[in-house]
CSV table of C-alpha atoms and ligand atoms in Angstrom, one decimal:
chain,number,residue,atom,x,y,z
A,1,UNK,CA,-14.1,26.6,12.3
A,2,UNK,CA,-16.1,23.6,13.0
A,3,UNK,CA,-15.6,21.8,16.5
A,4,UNK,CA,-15.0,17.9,16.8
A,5,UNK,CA,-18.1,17.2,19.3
A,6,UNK,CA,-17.1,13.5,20.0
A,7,UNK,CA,-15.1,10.3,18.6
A,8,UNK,CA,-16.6,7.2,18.6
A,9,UNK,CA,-15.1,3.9,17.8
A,10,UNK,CA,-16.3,0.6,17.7
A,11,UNK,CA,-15.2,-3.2,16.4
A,12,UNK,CA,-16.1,-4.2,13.1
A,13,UNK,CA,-14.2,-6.4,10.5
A,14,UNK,CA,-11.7,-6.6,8.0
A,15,UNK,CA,-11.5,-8.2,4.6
A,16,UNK,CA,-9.8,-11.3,6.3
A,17,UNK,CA,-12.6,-11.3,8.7
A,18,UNK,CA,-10.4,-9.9,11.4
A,19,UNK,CA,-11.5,-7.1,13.9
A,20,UNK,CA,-10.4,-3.5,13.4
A,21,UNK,CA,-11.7,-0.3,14.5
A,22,UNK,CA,-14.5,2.1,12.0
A,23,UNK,CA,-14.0,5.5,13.6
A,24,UNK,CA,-16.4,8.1,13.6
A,25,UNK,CA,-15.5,11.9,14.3
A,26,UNK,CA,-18.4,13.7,15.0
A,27,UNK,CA,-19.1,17.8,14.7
A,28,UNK,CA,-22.1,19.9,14.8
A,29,UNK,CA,-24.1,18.7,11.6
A,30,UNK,CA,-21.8,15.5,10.0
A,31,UNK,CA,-20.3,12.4,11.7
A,32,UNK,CA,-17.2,11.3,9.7
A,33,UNK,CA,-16.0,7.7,9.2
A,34,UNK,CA,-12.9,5.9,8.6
A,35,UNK,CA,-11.8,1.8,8.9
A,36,UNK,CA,-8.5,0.6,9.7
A,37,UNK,CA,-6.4,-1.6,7.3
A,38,UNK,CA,-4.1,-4.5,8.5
A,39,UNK,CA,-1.1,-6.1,7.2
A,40,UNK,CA,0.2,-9.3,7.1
A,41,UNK,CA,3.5,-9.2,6.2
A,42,UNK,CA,4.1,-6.6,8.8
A,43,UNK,CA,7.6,-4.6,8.7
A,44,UNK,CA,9.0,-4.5,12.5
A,45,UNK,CA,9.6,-1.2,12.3
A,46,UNK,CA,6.1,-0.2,11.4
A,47,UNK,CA,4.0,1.6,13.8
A,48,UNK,CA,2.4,-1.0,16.9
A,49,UNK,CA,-1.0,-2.1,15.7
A,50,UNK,CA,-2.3,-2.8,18.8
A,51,UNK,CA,-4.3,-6.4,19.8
A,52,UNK,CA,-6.0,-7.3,22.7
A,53,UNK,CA,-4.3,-10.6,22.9
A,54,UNK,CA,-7.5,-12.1,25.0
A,55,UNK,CA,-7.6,-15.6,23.3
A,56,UNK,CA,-10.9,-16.0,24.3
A,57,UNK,CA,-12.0,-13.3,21.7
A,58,UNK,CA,-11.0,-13.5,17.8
A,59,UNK,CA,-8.1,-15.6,19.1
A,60,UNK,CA,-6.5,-12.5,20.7
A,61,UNK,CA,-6.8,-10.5,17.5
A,62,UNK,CA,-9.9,-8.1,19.1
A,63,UNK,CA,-8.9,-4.5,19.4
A,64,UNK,CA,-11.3,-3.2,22.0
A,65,UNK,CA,-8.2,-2.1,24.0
A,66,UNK,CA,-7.9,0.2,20.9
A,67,UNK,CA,-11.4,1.4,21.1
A,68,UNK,CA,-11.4,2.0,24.2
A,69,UNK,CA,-8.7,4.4,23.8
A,70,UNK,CA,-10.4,6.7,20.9
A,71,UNK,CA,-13.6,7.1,22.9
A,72,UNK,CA,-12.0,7.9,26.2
A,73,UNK,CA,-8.4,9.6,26.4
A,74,UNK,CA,-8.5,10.4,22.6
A,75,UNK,CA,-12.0,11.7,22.6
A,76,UNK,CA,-11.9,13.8,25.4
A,77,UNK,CA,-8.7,15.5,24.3
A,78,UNK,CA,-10.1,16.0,20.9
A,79,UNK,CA,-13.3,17.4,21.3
A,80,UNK,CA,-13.6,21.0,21.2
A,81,UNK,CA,-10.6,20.9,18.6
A,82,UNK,CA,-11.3,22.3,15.1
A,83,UNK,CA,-11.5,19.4,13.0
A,84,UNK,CA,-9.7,21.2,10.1
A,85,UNK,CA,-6.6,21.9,12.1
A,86,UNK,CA,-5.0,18.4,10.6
A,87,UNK,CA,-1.7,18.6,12.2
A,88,UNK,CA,-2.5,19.7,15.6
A,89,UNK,CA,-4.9,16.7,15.5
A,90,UNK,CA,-2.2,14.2,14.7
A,91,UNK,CA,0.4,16.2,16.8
A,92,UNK,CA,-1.4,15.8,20.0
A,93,UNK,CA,-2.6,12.6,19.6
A,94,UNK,CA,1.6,11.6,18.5
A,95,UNK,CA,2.0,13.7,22.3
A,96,UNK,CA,-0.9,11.7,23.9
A,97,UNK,CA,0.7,8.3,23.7
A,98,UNK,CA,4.3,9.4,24.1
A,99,UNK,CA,6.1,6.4,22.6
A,100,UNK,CA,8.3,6.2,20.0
A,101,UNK,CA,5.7,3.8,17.8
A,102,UNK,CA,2.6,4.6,19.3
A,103,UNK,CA,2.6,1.3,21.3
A,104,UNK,CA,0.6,3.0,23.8
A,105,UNK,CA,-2.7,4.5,22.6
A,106,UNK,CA,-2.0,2.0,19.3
A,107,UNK,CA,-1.0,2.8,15.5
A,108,UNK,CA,-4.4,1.7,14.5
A,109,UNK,CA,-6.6,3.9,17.0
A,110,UNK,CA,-4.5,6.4,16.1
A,111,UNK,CA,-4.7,6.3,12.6
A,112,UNK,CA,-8.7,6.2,12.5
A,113,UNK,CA,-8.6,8.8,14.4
A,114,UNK,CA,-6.8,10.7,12.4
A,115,UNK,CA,-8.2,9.5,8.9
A,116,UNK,CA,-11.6,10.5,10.2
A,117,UNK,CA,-10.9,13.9,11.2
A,118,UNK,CA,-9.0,14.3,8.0
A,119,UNK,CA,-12.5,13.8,6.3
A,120,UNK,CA,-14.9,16.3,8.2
A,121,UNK,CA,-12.1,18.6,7.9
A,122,UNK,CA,-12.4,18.2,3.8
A,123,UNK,CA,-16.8,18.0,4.5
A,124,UNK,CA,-16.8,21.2,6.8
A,125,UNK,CA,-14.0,23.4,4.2
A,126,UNK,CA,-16.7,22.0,1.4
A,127,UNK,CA,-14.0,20.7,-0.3
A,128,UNK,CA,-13.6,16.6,-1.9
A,129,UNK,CA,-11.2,14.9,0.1
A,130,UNK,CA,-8.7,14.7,-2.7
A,131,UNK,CA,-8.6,18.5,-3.1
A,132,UNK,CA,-8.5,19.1,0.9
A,133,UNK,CA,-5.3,16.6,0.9
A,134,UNK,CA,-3.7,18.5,-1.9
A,135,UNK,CA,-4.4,21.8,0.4
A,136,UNK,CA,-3.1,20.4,3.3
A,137,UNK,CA,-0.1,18.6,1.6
A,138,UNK,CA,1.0,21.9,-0.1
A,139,UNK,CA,0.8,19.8,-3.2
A,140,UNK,CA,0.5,21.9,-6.7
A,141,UNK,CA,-1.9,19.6,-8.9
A,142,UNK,CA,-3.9,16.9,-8.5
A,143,UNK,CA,-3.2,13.2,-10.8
A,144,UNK,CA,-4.5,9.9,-11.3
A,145,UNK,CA,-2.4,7.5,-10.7
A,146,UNK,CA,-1.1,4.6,-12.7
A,147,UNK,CA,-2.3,1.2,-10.7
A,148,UNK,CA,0.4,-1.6,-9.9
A,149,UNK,CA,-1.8,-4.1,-10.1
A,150,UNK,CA,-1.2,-7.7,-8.1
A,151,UNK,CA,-2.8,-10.4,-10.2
A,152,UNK,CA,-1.1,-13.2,-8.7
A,153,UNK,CA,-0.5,-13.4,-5.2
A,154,UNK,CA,2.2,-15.5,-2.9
A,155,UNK,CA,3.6,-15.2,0.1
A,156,UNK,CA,1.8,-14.7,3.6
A,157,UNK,CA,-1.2,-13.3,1.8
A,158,UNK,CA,-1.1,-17.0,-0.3
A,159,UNK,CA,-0.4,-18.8,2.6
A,160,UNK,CA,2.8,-20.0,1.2
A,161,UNK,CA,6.7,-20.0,2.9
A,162,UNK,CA,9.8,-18.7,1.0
A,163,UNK,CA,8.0,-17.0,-1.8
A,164,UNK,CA,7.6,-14.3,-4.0
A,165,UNK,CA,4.7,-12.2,-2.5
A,166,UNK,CA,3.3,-10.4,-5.3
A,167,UNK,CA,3.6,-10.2,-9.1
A,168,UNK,CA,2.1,-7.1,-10.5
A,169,UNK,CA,1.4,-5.3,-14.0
A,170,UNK,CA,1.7,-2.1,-14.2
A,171,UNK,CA,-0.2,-0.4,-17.8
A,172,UNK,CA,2.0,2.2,-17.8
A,173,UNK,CA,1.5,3.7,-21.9
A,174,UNK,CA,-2.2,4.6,-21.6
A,175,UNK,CA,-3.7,8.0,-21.5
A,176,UNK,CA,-6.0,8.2,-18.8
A,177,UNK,CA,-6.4,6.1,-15.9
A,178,UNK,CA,-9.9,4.4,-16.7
A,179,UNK,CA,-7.9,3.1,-19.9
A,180,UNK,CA,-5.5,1.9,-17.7
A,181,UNK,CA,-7.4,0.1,-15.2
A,182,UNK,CA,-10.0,-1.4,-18.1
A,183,UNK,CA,-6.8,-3.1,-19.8
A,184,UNK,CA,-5.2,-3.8,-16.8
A,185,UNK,CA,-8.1,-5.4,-16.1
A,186,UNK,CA,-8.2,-7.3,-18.9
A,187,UNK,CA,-5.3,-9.1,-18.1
A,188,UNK,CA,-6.9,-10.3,-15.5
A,189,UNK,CA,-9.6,-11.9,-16.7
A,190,UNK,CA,-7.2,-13.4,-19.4
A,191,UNK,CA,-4.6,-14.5,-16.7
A,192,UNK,CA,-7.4,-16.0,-14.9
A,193,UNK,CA,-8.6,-18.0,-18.5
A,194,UNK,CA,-5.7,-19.7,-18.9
A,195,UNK,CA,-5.1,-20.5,-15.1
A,196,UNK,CA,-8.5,-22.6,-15.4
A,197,UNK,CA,-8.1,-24.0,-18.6
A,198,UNK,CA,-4.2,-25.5,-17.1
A,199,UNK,CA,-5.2,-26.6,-13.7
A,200,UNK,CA,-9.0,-26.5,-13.6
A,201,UNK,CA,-10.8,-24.6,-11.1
A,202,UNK,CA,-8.0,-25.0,-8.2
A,203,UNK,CA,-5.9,-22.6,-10.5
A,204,UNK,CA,-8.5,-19.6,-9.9
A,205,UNK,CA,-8.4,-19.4,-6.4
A,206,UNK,CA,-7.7,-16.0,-4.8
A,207,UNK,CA,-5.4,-14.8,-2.1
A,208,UNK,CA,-5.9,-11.9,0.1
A,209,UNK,CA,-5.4,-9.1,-2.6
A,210,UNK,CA,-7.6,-11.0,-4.8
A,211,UNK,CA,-4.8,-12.3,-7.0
A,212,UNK,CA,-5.1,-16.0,-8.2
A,213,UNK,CA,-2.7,-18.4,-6.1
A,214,UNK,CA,-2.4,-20.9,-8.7
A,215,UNK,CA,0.1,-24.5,-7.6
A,216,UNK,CA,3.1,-22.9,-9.2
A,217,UNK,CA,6.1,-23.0,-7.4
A,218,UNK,CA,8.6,-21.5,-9.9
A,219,UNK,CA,8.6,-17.8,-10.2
A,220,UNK,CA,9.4,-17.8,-14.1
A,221,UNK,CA,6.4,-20.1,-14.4
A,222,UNK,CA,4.4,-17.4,-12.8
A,223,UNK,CA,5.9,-14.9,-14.8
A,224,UNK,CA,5.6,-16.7,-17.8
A,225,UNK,CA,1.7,-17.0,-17.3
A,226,UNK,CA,1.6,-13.5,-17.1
A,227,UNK,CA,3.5,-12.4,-20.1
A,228,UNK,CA,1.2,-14.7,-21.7
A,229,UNK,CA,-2.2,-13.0,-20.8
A,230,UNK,CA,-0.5,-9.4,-21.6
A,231,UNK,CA,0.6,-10.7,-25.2
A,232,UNK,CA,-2.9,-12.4,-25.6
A,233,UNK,CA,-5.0,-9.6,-24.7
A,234,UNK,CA,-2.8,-7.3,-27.4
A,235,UNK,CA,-0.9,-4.9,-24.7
A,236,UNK,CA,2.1,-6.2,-25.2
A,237,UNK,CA,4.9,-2.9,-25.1
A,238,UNK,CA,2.0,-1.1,-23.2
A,239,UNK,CA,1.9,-3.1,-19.6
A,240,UNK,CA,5.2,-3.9,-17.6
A,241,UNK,CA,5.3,-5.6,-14.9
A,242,UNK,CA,6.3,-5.6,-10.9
A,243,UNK,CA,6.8,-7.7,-8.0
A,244,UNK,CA,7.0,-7.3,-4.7
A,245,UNK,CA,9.2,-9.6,-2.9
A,246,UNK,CA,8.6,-8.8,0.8
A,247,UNK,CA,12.3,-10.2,1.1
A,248,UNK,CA,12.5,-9.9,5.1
A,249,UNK,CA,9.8,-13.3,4.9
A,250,UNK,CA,12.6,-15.2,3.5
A,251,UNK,CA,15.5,-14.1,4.9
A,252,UNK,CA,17.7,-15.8,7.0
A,253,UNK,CA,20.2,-14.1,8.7
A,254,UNK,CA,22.7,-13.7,6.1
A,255,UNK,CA,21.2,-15.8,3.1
A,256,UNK,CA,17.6,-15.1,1.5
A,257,UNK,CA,15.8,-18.3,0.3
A,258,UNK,CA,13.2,-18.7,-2.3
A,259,UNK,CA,11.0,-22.0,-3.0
A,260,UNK,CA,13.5,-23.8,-0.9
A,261,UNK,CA,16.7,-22.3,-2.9
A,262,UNK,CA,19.2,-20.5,-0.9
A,263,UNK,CA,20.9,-17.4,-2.2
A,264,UNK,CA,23.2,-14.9,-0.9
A,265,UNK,CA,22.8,-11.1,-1.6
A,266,UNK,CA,24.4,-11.2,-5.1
A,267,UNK,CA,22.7,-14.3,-6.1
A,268,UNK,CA,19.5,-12.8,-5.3
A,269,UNK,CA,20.4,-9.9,-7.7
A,270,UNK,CA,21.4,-11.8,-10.5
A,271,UNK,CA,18.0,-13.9,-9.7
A,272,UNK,CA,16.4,-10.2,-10.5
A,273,UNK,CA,18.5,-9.6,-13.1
A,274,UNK,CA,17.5,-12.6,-15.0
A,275,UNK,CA,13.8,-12.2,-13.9
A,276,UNK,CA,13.7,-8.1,-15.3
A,277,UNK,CA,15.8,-9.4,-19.0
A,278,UNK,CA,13.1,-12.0,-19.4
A,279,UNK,CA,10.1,-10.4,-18.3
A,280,UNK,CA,9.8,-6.6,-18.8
A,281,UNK,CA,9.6,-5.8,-15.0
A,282,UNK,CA,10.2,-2.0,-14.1
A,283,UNK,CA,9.7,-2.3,-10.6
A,284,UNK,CA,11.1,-4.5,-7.6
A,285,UNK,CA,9.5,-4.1,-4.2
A,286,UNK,CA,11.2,-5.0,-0.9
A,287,UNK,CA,14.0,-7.0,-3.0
A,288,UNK,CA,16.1,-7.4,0.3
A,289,UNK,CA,15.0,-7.9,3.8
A,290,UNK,CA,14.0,-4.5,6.1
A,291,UNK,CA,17.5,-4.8,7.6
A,292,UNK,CA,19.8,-5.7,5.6
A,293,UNK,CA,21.1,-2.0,4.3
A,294,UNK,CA,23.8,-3.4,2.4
A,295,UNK,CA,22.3,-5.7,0.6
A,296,UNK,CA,19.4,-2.6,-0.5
A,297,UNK,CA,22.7,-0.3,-1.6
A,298,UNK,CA,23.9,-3.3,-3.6
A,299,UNK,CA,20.6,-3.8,-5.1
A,300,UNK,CA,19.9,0.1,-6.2
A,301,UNK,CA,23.6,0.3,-6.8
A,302,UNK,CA,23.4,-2.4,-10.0
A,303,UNK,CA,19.8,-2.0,-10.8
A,304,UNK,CA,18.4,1.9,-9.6
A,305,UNK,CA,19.4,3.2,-12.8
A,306,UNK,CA,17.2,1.1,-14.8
A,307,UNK,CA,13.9,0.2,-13.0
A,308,UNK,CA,11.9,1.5,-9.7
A,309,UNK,CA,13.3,0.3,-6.5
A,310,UNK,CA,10.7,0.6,-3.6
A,311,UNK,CA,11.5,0.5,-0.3
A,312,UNK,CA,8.2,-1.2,2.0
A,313,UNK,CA,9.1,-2.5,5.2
A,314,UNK,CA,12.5,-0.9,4.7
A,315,UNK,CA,11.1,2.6,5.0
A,316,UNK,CA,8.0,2.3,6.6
A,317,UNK,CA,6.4,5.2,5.6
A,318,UNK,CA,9.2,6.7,8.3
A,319,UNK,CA,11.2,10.1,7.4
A,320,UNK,CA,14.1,9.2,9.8
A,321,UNK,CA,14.3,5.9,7.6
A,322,UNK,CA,13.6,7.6,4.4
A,323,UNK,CA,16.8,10.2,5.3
A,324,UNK,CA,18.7,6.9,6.0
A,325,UNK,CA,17.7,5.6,2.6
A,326,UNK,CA,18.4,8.4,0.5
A,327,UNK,CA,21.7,9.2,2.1
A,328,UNK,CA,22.8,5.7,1.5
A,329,UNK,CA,21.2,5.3,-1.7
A,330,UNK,CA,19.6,2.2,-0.7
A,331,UNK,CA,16.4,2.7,-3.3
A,332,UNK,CA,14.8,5.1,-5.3
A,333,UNK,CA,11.1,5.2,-4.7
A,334,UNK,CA,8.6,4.9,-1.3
A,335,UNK,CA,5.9,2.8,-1.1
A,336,UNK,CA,3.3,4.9,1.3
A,337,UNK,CA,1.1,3.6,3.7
A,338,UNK,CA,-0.4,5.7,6.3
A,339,UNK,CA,-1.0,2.7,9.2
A,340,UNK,CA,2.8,2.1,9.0
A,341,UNK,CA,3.6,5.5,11.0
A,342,UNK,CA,0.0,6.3,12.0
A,343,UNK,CA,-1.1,9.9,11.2
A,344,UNK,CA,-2.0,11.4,8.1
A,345,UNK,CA,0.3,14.5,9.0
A,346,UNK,CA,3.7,12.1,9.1
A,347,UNK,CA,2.3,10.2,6.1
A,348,UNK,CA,2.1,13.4,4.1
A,349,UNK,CA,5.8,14.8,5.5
A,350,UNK,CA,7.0,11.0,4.4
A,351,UNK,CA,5.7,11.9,1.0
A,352,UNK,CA,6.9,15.5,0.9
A,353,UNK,CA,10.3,14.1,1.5
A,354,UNK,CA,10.7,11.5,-1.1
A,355,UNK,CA,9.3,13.9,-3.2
A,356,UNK,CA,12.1,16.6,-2.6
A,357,UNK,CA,14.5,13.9,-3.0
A,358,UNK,CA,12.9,13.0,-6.8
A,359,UNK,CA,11.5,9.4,-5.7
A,360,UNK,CA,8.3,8.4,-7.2
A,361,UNK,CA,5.8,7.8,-4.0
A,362,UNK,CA,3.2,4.3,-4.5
A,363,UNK,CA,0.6,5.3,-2.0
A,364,UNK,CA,-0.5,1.5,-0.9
A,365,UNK,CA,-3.8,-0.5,0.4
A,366,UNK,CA,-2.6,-3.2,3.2
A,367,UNK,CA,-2.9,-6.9,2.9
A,368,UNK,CA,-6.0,-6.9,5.0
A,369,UNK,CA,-8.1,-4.0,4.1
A,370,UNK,CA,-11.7,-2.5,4.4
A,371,UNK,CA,-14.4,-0.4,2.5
A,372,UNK,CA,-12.7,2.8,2.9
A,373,UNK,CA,-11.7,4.4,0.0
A,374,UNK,CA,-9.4,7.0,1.4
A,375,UNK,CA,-6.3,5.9,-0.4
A,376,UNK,CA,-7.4,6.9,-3.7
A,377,UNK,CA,-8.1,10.1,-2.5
A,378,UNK,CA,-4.8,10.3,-0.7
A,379,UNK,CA,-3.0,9.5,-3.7
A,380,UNK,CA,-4.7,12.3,-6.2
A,381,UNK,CA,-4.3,14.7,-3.4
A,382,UNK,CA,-0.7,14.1,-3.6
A,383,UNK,CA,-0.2,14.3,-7.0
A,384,UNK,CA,1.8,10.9,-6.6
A,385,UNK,CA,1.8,9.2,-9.7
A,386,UNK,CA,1.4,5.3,-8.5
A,387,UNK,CA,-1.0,3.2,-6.7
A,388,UNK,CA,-0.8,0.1,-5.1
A,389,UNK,CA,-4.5,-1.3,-4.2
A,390,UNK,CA,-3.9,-5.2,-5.0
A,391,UNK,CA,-6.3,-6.9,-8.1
A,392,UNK,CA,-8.6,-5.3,-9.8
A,393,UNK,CA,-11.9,-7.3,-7.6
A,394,UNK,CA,-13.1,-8.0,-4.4
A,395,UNK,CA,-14.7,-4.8,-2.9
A,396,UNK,CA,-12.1,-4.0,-0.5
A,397,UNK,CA,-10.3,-3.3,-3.3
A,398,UNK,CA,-12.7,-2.3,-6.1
A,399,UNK,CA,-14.0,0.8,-3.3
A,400,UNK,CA,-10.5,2.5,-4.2
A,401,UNK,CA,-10.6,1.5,-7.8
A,402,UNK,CA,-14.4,2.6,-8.3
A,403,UNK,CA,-13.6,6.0,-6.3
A,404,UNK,CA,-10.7,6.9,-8.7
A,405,UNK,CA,-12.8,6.2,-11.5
A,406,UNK,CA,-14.9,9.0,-9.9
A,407,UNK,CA,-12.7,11.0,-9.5
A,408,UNK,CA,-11.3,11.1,-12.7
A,409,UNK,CA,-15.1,11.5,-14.2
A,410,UNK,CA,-15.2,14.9,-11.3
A,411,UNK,CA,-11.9,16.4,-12.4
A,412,UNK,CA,-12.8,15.7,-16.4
A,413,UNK,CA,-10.3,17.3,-18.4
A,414,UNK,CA,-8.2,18.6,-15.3
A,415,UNK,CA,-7.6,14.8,-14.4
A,416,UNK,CA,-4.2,14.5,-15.4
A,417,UNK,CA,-2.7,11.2,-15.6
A,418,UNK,CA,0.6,10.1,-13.8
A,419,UNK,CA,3.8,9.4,-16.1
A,420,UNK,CA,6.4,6.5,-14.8
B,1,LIG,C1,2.9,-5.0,1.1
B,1,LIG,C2,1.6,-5.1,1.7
B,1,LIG,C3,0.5,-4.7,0.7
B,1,LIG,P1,0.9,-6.2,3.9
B,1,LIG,O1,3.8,-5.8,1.5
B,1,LIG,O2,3.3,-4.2,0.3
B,1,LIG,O3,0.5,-5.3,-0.5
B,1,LIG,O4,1.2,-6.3,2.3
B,1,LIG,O5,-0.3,-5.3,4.0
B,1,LIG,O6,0.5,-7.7,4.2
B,1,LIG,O7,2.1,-5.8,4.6
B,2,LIG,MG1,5.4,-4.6,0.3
């Protein structure tokens, strides 16, 4: 048993230069850290990130408020717990704020919190994070995942209304996960050729996932780029592709509408229907808006047997949603992220049930992220077999890219590598 001394927050900054918290849990002989990611398009029903709102500082977007609640109320209940006791952590902390999404205390306190003590729990069992999350997830192997990878970004994280907000590959027929991410990243580079050599530098220019945000306003010209940089760099048949849609930014009441072109709920699926015949995409992301449950059955109803069908801002990492889902058939996979509900515990259970209910799990970065590399341990630990970390560059996201790669190079020949 090793007792949590102290928590310690303070204000530092996220990749869009926006405060959030680093959390530090400190025992006897280790002081464990985490930083808090931040999204952008937010689901409503996520857990409460919670802001200072004091314009005067970061335009309201300081979270001292936050801080202040890890280093008193959450710190003094804390200390004296044992740090490897994960549940009780998160259970009292759930207990501590009392609300039903963690307006009180805030999601994001909360979740540093509980990312932190996750980590000197793994340091004080000697154990790598990744095996301590498959202990404590009752999970029976570890794998690598295999990366969605956003090369092209639209949307809120491109600044841009009514769009499409990411378009992914996914290098699905590879063996190991370096292989997968090398190639993947190849495309990249490729994508990012012909981008310059059509529109000149302003074609290059990167959104917040570090995807290029070139001036094209149709998504088959998008597309079309991308298929283009697959077939050039010789993977054709070996990377698909993926979008996330983030469908609740452009809908509008009853009607969705895309690059100002309005569709209603069956339009928008034979949009998708079109878009997967022309382009090889095997997965579609948030295709209708967080709400709009009928529109989600109709969606998995006519295309769940044929490609992945993730729910985002429709599931929230949130088992009572996730029951919803499955017992409507509304989709067939979860996209994971552990901010959206707040502890690592309900993250884990989130997993554990789209797992029992035979759903592929994407664990996911968010929009605005940090150094912390915790995802990729999260999603070996799991034995989930996709990740969602955004391009392959920048260093927010290159920290969970780089610390798969060691991971795979740890495990060696046990590193199994996730099938789609
Ligand atoms: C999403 C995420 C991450 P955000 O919609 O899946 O890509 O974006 O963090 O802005 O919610
Ligand atoms: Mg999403």
């Amino acid at each position: 048993m090793s007792k949590i001394k102290r928590v310690v927050a303070r204000e530092v900054l996220d990749s869009r230069g926006n405060p959030t918290l680093e959390v530090n849990v400190i025992t006897d002989n280790a002081v464990a850290k985490s930083f808090v990611p931040s999204g952008a398009s937010t689901g409503s029903h996520e857990a409460l990130e919670l802001r200072d709102g004091d314009k005067a500082r970061y335009g309201g977007k300081g979270v001292l408020k936050a801080i202040n609640n890890v280093n008193t109320v959450i710190s003094r209940k804390l200390t004296g717990m044992d740090c490897q006791s994960q549940r009780k952590i998160d259970e009292l902390m759930i207990e501590l704020d009392g609300t039903e999404n963690k307006s009180k205390l805030g999601a994001n306190a909360i979740v540093g919190v509980s990312m932190a003590a996750c980590k000197a729990g793994a340091f004080h069992k000697n154990m790598r994070l990744f095996e301590y999350i498959k202990e404590i997830s009752g999970s029976k192997k570890f794998s690598l995942p295999i990366p969605q990878l956003n090369i092209m970004n639209g949307g809120k994280h491109a600044g841009i209304d009514n769009d499409i907000q990411e378009h992914m590959i996914i290098p699905v027929k590879f063996k190991t996960f370096s292989e997968a991410l090398r190639a993947g990243t190849e495309v990249y580079h490729e994508l990012g050729r012909l981008l310059k050599k059509k529109f000149g530098s302003q074609g290059i220019l990167l959104g917040d996932e570090g995807g290029y945000v070139p001036k094209i306003d149709n998504v088959d010209g998008r597309l079309e780029l991308i298929d283009r940089a697959i077939n050039n760099t010789g993977y054709k048949n070996k990377i698909f592709m993926a979008l996330d849609c983030a469908a609740s930014e452009f809908f509008y009441s009853d009607y969705y509408k895309i690059k100002g072109k309005e569709y209603s709920p069956g339009q928008l699926i034979d949009f998708y229907k079109k878009l997967i015949k022309s382009y090889k995409i095997i997965s579609i992301e948030d295709g209708m808006a967080e709400d709009h449950w009928n529109g989600w059955k109709q969606l998995n109803k006519e295309l769940g047997s044929k490609i992945q069908i993730v729910g985002d801002d429709l599931l929230v990492t949130n088992v009572d949603r996730i029951s919803q889902a499955t017992e409507d058939k509304a989709c067939n996979a979860l996209l994971l992220k552990v901010n959206q509900i707040g502890t690592v515990t309900e993250a884990i259970e989130a997993a554990n049930l789209a797992f029992k209910n035979k759903w592929n799990v994407v664990v996911s970065h968010r929009s605005g992220e940090t150094e912390d590399s915790f995802i990729a341990d999260l999603v070996v630990g799991l034995n989930s077999n996709q990740s969602k970390f955004g391009a392959p560059a920048r260093s927010e996201r290159t920290a969970k890219y780089n610390r798969l790669l060691s991971i795979e190079e740890q495990l060696g020949k046990k590193a199994g590598f996730a099938e789609f």
